mmCIF file of C-alpha atoms and ligand atoms in Angstrom:
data_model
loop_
_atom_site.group_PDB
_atom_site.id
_atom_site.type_symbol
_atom_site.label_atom_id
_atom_site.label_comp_id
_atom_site.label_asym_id
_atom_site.label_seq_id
_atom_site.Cartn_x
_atom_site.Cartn_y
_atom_site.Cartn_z
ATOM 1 C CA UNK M 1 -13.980 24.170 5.454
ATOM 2 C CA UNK M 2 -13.189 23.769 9.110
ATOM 3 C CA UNK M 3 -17.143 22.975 10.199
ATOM 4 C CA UNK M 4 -16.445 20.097 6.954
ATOM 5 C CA UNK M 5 -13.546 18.788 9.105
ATOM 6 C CA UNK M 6 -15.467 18.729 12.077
ATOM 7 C CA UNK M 7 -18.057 16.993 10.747
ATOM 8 C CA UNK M 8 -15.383 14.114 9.217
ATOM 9 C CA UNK M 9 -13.753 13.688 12.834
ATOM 10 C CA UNK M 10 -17.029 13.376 14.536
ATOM 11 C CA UNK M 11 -18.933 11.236 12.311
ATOM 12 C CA UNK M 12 -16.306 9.782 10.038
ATOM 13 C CA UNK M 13 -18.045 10.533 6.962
ATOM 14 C CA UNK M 14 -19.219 13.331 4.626
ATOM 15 C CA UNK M 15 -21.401 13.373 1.552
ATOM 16 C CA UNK M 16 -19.871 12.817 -2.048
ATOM 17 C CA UNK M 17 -20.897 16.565 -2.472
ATOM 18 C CA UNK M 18 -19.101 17.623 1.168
ATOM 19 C CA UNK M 19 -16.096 15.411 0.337
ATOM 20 C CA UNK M 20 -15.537 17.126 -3.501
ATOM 21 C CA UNK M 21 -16.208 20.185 -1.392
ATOM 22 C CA UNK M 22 -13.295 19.924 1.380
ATOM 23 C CA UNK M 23 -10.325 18.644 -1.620
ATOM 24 C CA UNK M 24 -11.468 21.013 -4.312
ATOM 25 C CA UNK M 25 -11.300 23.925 -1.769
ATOM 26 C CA UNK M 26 -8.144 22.999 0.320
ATOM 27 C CA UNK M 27 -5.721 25.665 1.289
ATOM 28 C CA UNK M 28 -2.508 25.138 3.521
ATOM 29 C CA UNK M 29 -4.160 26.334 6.580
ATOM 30 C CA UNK M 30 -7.901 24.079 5.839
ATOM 31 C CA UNK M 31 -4.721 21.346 5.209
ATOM 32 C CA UNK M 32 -2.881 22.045 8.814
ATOM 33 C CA UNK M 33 -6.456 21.785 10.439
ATOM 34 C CA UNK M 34 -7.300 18.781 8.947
ATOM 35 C CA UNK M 35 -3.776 17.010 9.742
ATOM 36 C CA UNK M 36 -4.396 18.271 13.500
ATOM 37 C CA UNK M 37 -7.633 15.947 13.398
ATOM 38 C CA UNK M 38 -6.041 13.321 11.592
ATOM 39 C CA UNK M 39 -2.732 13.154 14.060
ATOM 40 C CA UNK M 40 -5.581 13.200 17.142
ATOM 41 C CA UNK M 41 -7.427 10.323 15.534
ATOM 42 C CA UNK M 42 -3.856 8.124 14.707
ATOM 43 C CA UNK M 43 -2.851 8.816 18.430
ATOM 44 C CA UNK M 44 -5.844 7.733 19.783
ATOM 45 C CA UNK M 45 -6.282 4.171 17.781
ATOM 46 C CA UNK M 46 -2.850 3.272 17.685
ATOM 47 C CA UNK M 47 -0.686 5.822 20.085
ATOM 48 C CA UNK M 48 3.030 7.082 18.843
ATOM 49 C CA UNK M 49 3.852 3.656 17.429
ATOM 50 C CA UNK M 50 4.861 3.525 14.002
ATOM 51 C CA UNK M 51 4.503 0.018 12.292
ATOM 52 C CA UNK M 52 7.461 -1.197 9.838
ATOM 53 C CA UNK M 53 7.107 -3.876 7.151
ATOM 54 C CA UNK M 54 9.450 -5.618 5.182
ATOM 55 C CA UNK M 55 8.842 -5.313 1.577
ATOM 56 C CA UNK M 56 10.796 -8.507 -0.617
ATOM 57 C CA UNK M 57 10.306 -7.862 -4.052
ATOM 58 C CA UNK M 58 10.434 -11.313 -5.655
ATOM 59 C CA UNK M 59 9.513 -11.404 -9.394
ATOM 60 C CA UNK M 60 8.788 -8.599 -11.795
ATOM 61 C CA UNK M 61 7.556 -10.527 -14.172
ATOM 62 C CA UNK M 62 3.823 -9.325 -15.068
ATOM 63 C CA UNK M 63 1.527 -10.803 -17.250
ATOM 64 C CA UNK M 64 -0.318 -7.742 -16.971
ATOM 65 C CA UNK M 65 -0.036 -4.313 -19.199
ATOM 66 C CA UNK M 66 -0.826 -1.468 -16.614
ATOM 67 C CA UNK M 67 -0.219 1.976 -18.650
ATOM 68 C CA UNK M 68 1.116 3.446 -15.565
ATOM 69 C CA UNK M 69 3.911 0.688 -14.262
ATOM 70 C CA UNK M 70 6.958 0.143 -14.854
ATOM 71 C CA UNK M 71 7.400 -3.830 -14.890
ATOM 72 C CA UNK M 72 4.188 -3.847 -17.556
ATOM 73 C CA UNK M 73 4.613 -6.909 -19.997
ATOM 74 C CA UNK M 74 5.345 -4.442 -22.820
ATOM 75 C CA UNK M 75 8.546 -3.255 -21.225
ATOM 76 C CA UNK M 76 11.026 -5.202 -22.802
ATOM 77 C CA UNK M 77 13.839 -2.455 -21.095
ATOM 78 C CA UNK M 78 13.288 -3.729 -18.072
ATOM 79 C CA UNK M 79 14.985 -5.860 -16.550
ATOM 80 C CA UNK M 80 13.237 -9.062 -15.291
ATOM 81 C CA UNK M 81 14.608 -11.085 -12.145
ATOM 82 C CA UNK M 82 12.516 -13.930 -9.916
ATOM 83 C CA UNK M 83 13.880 -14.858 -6.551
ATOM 84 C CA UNK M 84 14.621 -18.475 -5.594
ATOM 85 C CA UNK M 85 12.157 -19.755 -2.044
ATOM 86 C CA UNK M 86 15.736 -19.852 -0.285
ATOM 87 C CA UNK M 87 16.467 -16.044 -1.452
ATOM 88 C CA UNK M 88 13.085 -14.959 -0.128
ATOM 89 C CA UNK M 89 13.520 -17.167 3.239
ATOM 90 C CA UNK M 90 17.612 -15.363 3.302
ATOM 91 C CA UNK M 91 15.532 -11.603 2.952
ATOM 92 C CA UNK M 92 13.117 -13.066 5.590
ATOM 93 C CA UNK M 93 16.024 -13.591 8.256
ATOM 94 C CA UNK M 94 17.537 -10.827 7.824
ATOM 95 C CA UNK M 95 14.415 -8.979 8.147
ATOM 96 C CA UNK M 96 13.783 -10.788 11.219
ATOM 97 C CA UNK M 97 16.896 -9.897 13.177
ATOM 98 C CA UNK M 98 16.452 -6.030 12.171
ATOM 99 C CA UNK M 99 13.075 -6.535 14.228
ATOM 100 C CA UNK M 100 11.022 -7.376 11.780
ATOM 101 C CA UNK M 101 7.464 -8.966 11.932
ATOM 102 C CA UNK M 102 5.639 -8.335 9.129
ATOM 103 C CA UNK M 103 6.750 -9.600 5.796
ATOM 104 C CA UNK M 104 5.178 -8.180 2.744
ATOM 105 C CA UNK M 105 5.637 -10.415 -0.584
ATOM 106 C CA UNK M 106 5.206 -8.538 -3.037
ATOM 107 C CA UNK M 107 5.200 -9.058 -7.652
ATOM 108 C CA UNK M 108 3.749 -8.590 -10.665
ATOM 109 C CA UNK M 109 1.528 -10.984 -11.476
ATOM 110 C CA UNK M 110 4.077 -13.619 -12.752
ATOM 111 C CA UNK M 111 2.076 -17.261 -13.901
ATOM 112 C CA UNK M 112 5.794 -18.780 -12.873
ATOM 113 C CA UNK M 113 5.117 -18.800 -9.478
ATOM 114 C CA UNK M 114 1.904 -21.121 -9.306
ATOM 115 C CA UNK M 115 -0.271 -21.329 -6.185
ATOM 116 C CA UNK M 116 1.566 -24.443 -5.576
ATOM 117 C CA UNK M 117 4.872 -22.749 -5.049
ATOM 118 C CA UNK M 118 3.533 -19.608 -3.238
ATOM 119 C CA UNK M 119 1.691 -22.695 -0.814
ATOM 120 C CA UNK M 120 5.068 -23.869 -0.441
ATOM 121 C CA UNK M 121 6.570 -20.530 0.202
ATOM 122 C CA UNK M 122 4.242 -19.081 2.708
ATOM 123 C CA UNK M 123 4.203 -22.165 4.560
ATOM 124 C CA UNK M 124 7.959 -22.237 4.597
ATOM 125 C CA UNK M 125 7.610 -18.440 6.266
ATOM 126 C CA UNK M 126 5.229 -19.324 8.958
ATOM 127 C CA UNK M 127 6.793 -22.421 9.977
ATOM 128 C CA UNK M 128 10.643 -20.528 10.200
ATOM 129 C CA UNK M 129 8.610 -17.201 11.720
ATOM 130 C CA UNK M 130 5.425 -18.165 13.619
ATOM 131 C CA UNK M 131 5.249 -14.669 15.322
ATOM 132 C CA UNK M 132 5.290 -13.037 12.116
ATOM 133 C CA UNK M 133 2.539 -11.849 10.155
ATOM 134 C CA UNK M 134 2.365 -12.766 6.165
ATOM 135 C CA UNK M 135 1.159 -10.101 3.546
ATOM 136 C CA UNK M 136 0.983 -11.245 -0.204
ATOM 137 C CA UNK M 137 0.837 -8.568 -2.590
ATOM 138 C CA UNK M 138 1.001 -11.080 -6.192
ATOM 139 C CA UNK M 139 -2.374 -9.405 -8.022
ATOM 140 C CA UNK M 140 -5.653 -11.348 -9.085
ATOM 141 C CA UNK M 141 -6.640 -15.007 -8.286
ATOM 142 C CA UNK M 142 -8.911 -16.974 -7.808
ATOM 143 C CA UNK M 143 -11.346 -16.821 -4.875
ATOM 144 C CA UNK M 144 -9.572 -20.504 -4.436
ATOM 145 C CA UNK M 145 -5.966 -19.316 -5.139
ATOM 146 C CA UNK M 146 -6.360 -16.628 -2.378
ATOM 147 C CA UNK M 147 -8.262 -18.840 -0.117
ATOM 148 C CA UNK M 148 -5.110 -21.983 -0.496
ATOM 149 C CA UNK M 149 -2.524 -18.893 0.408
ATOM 150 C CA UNK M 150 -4.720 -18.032 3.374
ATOM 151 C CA UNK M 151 -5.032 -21.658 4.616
ATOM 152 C CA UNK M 152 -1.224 -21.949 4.326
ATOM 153 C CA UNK M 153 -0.992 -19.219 6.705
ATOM 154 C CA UNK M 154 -1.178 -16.048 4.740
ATOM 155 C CA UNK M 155 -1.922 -13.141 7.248
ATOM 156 C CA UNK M 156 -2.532 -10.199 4.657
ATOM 157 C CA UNK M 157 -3.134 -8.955 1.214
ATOM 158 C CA UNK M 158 -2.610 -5.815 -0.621
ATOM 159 C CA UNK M 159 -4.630 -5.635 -3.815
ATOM 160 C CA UNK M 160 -4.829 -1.772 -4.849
ATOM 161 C CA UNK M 161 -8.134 -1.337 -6.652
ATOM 162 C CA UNK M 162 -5.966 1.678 -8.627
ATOM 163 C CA UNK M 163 -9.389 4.094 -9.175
ATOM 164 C CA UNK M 164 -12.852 3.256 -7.947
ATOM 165 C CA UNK M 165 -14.133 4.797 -11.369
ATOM 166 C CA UNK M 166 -14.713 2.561 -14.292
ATOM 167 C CA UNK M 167 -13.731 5.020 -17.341
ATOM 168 C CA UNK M 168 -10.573 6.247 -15.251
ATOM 169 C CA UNK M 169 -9.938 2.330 -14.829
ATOM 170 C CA UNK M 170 -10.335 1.635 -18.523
ATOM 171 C CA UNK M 171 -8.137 4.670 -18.610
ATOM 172 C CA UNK M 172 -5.335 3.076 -16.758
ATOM 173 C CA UNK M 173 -5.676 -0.106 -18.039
ATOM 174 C CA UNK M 174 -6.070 -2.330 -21.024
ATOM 175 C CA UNK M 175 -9.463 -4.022 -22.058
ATOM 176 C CA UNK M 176 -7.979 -7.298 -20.383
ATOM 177 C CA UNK M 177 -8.214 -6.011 -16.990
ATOM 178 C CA UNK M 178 -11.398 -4.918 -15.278
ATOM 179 C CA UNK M 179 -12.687 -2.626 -11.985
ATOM 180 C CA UNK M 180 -15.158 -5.501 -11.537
ATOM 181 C CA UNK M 181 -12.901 -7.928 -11.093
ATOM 182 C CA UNK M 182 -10.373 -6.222 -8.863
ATOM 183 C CA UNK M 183 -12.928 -5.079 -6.763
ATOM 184 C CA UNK M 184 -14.422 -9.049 -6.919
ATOM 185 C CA UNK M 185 -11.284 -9.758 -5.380
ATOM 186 C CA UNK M 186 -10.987 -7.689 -2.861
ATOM 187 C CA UNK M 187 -14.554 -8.784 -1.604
ATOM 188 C CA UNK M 188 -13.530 -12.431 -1.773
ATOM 189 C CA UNK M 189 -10.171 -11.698 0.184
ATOM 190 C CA UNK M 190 -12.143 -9.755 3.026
ATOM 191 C CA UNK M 191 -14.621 -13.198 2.774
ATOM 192 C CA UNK M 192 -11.935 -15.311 3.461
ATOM 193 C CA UNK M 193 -10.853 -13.508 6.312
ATOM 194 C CA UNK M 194 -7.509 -11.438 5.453
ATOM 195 C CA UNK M 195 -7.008 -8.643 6.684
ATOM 196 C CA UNK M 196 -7.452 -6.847 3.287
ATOM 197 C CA UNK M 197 -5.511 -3.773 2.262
ATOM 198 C CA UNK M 198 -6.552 -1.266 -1.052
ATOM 199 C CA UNK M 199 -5.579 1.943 -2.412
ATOM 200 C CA UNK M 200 -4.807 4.096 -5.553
ATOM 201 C CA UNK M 201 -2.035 6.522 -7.217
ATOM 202 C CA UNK M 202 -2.807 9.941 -6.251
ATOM 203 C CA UNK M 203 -2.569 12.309 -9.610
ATOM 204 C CA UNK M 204 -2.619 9.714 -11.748
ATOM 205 C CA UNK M 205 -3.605 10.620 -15.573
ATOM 206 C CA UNK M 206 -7.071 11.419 -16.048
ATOM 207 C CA UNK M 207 -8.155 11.531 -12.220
ATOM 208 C CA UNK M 208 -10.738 14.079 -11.487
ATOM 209 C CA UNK M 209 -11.902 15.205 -8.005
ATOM 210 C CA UNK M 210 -14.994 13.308 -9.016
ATOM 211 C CA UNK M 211 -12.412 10.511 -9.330
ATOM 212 C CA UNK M 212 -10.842 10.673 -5.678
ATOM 213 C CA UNK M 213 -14.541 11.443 -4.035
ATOM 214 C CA UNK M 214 -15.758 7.401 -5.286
ATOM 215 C CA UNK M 215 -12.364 6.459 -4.460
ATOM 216 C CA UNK M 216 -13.288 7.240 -0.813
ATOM 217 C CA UNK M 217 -16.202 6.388 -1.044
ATOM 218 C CA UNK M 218 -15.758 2.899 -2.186
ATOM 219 C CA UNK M 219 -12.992 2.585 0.501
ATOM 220 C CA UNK M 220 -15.871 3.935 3.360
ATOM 221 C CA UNK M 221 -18.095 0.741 1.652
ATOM 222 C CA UNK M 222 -15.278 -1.782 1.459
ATOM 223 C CA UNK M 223 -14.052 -1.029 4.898
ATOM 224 C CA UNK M 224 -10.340 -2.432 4.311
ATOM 225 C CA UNK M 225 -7.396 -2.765 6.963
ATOM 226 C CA UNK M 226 -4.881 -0.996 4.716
ATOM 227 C CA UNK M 227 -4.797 1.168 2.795
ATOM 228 C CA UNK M 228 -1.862 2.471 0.353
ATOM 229 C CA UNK M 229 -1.825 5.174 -1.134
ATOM 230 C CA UNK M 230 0.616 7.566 -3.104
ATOM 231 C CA UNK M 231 1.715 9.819 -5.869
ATOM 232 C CA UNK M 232 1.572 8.761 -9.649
ATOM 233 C CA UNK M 233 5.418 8.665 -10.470
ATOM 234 C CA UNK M 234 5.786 8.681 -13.922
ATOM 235 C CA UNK M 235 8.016 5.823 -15.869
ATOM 236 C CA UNK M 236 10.012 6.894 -18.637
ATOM 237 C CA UNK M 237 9.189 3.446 -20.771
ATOM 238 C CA UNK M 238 5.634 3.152 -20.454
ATOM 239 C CA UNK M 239 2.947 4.952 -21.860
ATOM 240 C CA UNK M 240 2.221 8.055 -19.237
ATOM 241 C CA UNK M 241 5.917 8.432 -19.413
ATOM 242 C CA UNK M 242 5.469 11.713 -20.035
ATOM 243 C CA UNK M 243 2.118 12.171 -17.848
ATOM 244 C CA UNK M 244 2.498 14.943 -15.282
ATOM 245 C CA UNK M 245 2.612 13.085 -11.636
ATOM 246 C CA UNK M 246 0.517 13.811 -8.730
ATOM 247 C CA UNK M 247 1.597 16.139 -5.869
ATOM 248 C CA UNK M 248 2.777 15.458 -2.310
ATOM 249 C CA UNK M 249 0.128 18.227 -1.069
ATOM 250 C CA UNK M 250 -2.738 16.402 -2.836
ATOM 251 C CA UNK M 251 -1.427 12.733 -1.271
ATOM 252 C CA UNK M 252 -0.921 14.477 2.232
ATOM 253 C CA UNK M 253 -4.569 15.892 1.829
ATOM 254 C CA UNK M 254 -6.061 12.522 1.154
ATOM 255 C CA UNK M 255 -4.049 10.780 4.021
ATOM 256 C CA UNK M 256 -5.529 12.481 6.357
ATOM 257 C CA UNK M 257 -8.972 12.540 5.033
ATOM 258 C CA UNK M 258 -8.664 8.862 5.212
ATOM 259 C CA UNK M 259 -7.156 8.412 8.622
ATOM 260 C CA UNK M 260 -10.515 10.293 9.690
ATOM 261 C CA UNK M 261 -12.893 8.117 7.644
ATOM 262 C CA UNK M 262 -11.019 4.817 8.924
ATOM 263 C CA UNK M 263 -10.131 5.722 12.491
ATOM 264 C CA UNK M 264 -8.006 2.582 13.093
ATOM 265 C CA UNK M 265 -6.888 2.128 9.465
ATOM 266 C CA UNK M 266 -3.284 0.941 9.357
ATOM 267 C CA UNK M 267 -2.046 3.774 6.686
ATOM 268 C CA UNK M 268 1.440 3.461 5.252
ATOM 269 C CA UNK M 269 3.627 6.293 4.335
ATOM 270 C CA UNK M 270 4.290 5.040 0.861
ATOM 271 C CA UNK M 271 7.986 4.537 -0.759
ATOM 272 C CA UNK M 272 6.354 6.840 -3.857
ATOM 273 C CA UNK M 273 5.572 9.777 -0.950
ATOM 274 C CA UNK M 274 9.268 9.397 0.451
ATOM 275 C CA UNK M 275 10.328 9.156 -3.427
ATOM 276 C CA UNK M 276 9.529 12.591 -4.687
ATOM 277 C CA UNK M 277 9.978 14.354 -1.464
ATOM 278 C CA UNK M 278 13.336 13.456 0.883
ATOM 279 C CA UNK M 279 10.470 13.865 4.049
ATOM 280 C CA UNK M 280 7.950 12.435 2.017
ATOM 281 C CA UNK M 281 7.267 9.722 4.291
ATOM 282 C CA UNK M 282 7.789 11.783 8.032
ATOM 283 C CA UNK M 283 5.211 14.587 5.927
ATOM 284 C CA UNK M 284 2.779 11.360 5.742
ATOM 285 C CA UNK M 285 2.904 10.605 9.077
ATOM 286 C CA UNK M 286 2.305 13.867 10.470
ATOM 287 C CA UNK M 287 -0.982 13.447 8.113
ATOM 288 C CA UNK M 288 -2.018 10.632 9.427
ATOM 289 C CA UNK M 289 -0.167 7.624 8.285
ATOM 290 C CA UNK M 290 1.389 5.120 10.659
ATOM 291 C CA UNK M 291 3.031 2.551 9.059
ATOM 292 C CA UNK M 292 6.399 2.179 6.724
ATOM 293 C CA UNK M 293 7.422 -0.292 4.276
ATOM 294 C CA UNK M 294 11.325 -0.774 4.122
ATOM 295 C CA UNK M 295 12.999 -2.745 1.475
ATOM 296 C CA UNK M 296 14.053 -6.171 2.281
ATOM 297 C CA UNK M 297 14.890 -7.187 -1.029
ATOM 298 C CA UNK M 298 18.454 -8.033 -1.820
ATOM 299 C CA UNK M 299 20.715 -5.075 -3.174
ATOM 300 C CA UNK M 300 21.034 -6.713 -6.339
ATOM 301 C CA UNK M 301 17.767 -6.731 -6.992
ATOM 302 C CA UNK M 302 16.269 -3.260 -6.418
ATOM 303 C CA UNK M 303 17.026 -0.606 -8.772
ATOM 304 C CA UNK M 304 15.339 -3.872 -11.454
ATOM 305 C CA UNK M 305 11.797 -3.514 -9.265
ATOM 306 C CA UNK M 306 11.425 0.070 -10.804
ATOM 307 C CA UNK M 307 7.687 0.747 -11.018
ATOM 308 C CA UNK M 308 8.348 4.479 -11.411
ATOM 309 C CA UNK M 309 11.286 6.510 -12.173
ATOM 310 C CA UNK M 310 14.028 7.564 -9.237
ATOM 311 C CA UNK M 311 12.353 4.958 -6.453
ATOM 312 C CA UNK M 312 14.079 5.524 -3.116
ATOM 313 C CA UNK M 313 15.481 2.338 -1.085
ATOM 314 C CA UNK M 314 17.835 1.224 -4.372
ATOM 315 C CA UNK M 315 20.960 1.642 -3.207
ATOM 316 C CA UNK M 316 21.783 1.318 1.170
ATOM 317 C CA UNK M 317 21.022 -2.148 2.899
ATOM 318 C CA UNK M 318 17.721 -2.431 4.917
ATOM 319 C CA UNK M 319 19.909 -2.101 8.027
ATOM 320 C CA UNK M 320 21.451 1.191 7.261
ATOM 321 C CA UNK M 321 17.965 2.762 6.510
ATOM 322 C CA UNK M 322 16.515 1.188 9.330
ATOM 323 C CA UNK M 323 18.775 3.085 11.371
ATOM 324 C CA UNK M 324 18.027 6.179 9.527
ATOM 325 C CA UNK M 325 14.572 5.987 9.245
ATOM 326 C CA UNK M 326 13.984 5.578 13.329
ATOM 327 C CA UNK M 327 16.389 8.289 13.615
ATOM 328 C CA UNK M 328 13.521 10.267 11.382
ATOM 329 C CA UNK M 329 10.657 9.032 13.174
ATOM 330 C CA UNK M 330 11.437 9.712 16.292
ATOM 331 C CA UNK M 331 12.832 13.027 15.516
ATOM 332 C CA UNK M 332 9.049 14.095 14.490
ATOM 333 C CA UNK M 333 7.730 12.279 18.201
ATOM 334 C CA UNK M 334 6.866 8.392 16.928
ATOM 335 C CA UNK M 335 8.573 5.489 17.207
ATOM 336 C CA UNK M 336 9.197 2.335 15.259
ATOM 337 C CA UNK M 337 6.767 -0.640 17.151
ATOM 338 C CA UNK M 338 8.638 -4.123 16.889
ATOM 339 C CA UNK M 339 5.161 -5.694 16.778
ATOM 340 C CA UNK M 340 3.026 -7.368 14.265
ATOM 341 C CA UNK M 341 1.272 -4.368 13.731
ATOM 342 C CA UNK M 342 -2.441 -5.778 13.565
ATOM 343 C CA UNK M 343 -5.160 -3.889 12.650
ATOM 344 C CA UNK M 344 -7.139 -3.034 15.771
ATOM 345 C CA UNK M 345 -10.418 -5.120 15.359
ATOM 346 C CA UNK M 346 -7.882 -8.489 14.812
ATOM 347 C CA UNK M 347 -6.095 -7.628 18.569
ATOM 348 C CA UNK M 348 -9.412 -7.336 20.147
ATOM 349 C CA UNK M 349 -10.447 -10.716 18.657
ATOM 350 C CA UNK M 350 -7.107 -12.099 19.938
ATOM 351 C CA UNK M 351 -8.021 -10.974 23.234
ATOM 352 C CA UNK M 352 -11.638 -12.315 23.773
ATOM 353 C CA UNK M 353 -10.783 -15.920 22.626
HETATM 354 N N1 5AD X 401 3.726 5.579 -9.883
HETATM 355 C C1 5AD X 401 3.256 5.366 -8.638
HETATM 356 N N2 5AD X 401 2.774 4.180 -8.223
HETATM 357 C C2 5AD X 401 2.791 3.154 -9.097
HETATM 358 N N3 5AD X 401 2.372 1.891 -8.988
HETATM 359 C C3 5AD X 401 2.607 1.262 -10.162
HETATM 360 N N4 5AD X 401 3.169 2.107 -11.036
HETATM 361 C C4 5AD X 401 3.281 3.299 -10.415
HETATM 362 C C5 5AD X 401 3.755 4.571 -10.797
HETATM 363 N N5 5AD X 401 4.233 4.803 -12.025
HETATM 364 C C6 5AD X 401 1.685 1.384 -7.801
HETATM 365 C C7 5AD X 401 0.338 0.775 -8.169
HETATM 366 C C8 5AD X 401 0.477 -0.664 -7.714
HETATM 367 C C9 5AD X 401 1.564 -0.579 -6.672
HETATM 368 C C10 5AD X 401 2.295 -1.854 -6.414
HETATM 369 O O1 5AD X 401 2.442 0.400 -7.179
HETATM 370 O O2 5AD X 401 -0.703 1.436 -7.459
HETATM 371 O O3 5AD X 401 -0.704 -1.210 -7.191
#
């Protein structure tokens, strides 16, 4: 396995048949080897810095019926909640004074807010915060949707493509929703000139090795700036409520894999990883990962943004685990970057113009 690890950190890639090779014969010492590499790589794009983003949670309203989630359309347990512009500016400033410069939006895909009123809303951000970069997270558009949010002044966008295999999609999803189209949308966002971020559940119901090997393989083709990934959690009012979920080891395996596919890939240590292990997220970055995603959402809010059961982040203020969470960090050698946290290939651009 080691001479397969080699091989990923010098040439960044292996075969479909090498890659189902190195996760279906893993072991905690191939697994220590492999994070070595990854940790090298992470240092060497990006140094000790960790990146932090502020997540704001502001609608879980979805039209959508995801078997997997939590705020799915069917759920009529949960508990639905939309914040007002001046709500999501409020999260925004405090954000902002922690040392925030990132702001993630993130939803379900809720036809309530229309691309006239996200316009309004990102252009609200980045003319209160013009040193801080913009992610949406809100789901399928339009390639004209996504390309009005960027010409407001969207930075980002997180679209997960969930599996990069059409029968595990179908799987996953109902007949409304489609692997073509998500990954149409992801090509369109990476046209338009976002810094595009994609990713999937690890252990998710039905996923195969076979599975995870076109999963990376479709991320080695799209070539993304981001890239989430983390466990299946399961819900207990959805469908796979009763699903088995996927394993730290496996998610800490796959991390690392990716960090040495995507050298300079900005790879967050997911809220799911910290959620079913209490060093979850530190585990991630020691496999790779680099950036974290604090909640900025208000307190009254959070335990009603429940896409899995027992989500971390519910109950202290953003400032309190702020403080916590650099403690963490820098107790395993990183530390938190009060940057924008670009993806390499933007700050080079930056710096020839
Ligand atoms: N467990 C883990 N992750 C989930 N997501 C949705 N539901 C779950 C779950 N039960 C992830 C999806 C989605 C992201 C916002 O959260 O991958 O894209």
């Amino acid at each position: 396995m080691k001479e397969l690890i080699d091989k990923l950190y010098e040439t960044n890639s292996l075969s479909p048949e090498e890659l189902k090779i190195l996760i279906d014969n893993r072991n905690p010492e191939v697994a220590e080897y492999l994070f070595e590499k990854a940790r090298a790589v992470r240092v060497e794009n990006y140094g000790y810095d960790v990146y932090i983003r502020g997540l704001i949670e502001f609608t879980n309203y979805c039209k959508n019926d995801c078997y997997y989630c939590g705020i799915r359309r069917s759920n009529c347990k949960a508990n639905r909640y939309r914040l007002t512009k001046e709500e999501i500016l409020e999260c925004c400033q405090v954000g902002y004074d922690l040392g925030f410069r990132t702001f993630v939006l993130q939803g379900g895909e809720d036809e309530y807010f229309t691309d006239e009123k996200i316009i309004d809303i990102v252009d609200s951000i980045k003319t209160r915060y013009p040193d801080c970069a913009l992610t949406l997270s809100i789901g399928e558009k339009s390639y004209k949707s996504y390309k009005a949010y960027f010409d407001a002044g969207a930075d980002r966008y997180l679209l997960r493509h969930e599996t990069a295999n059409p029968d595990h999609y179908r799987k996953l999803h109902p007949k409304a929703q489609s692997l073509e189209n998500r990954k149409h949308c992801l090509y369109n966002l990476k046209i338009i000139g976002y810094q595009v971020g994609c990713g999937f559940m690890v252990g998710s119901p039905y996923q195969t090795t076979d599975c995870l090997v076109e999963d990376l393989i479709f991320i080695k083709e799209l070539e993304p700036h981001m890239i989430g990934i983390g466990p299946f959690i399961p819900h207990k009012d959805t469908p796979f409520g009763h699903k088995e979920g996927g394993s730290l080891e496996l998610t800490l395996f796959l991390l690392a894999i990716i960090r040495l596919m995507l050298p300079a890939v900005l790879l967050p240590a997911t809220t799911a990883l910290g959620t079913i292990h209490p060093r979850g997220r530190e585990l991630g970055l020691m496999a790779g990962a680099n950036v974290v995603m604090p909640n900025l959402s208000p307190k009254y809010v959070r335990k009603k943004y429940m896409l899995y059961n027992n989500k971390i982040s519910t109950g202290d203020e953003a400032a309190e685990s702020l403080n916590d969470l650099k403690k963490r960090i820098e107790a395993i050698g990183y530390q938190i970057s009060v940057s924008r946290g670009d993806h390499k290939s933007v700050l080079v651009e930056e710096l020839v113009f």
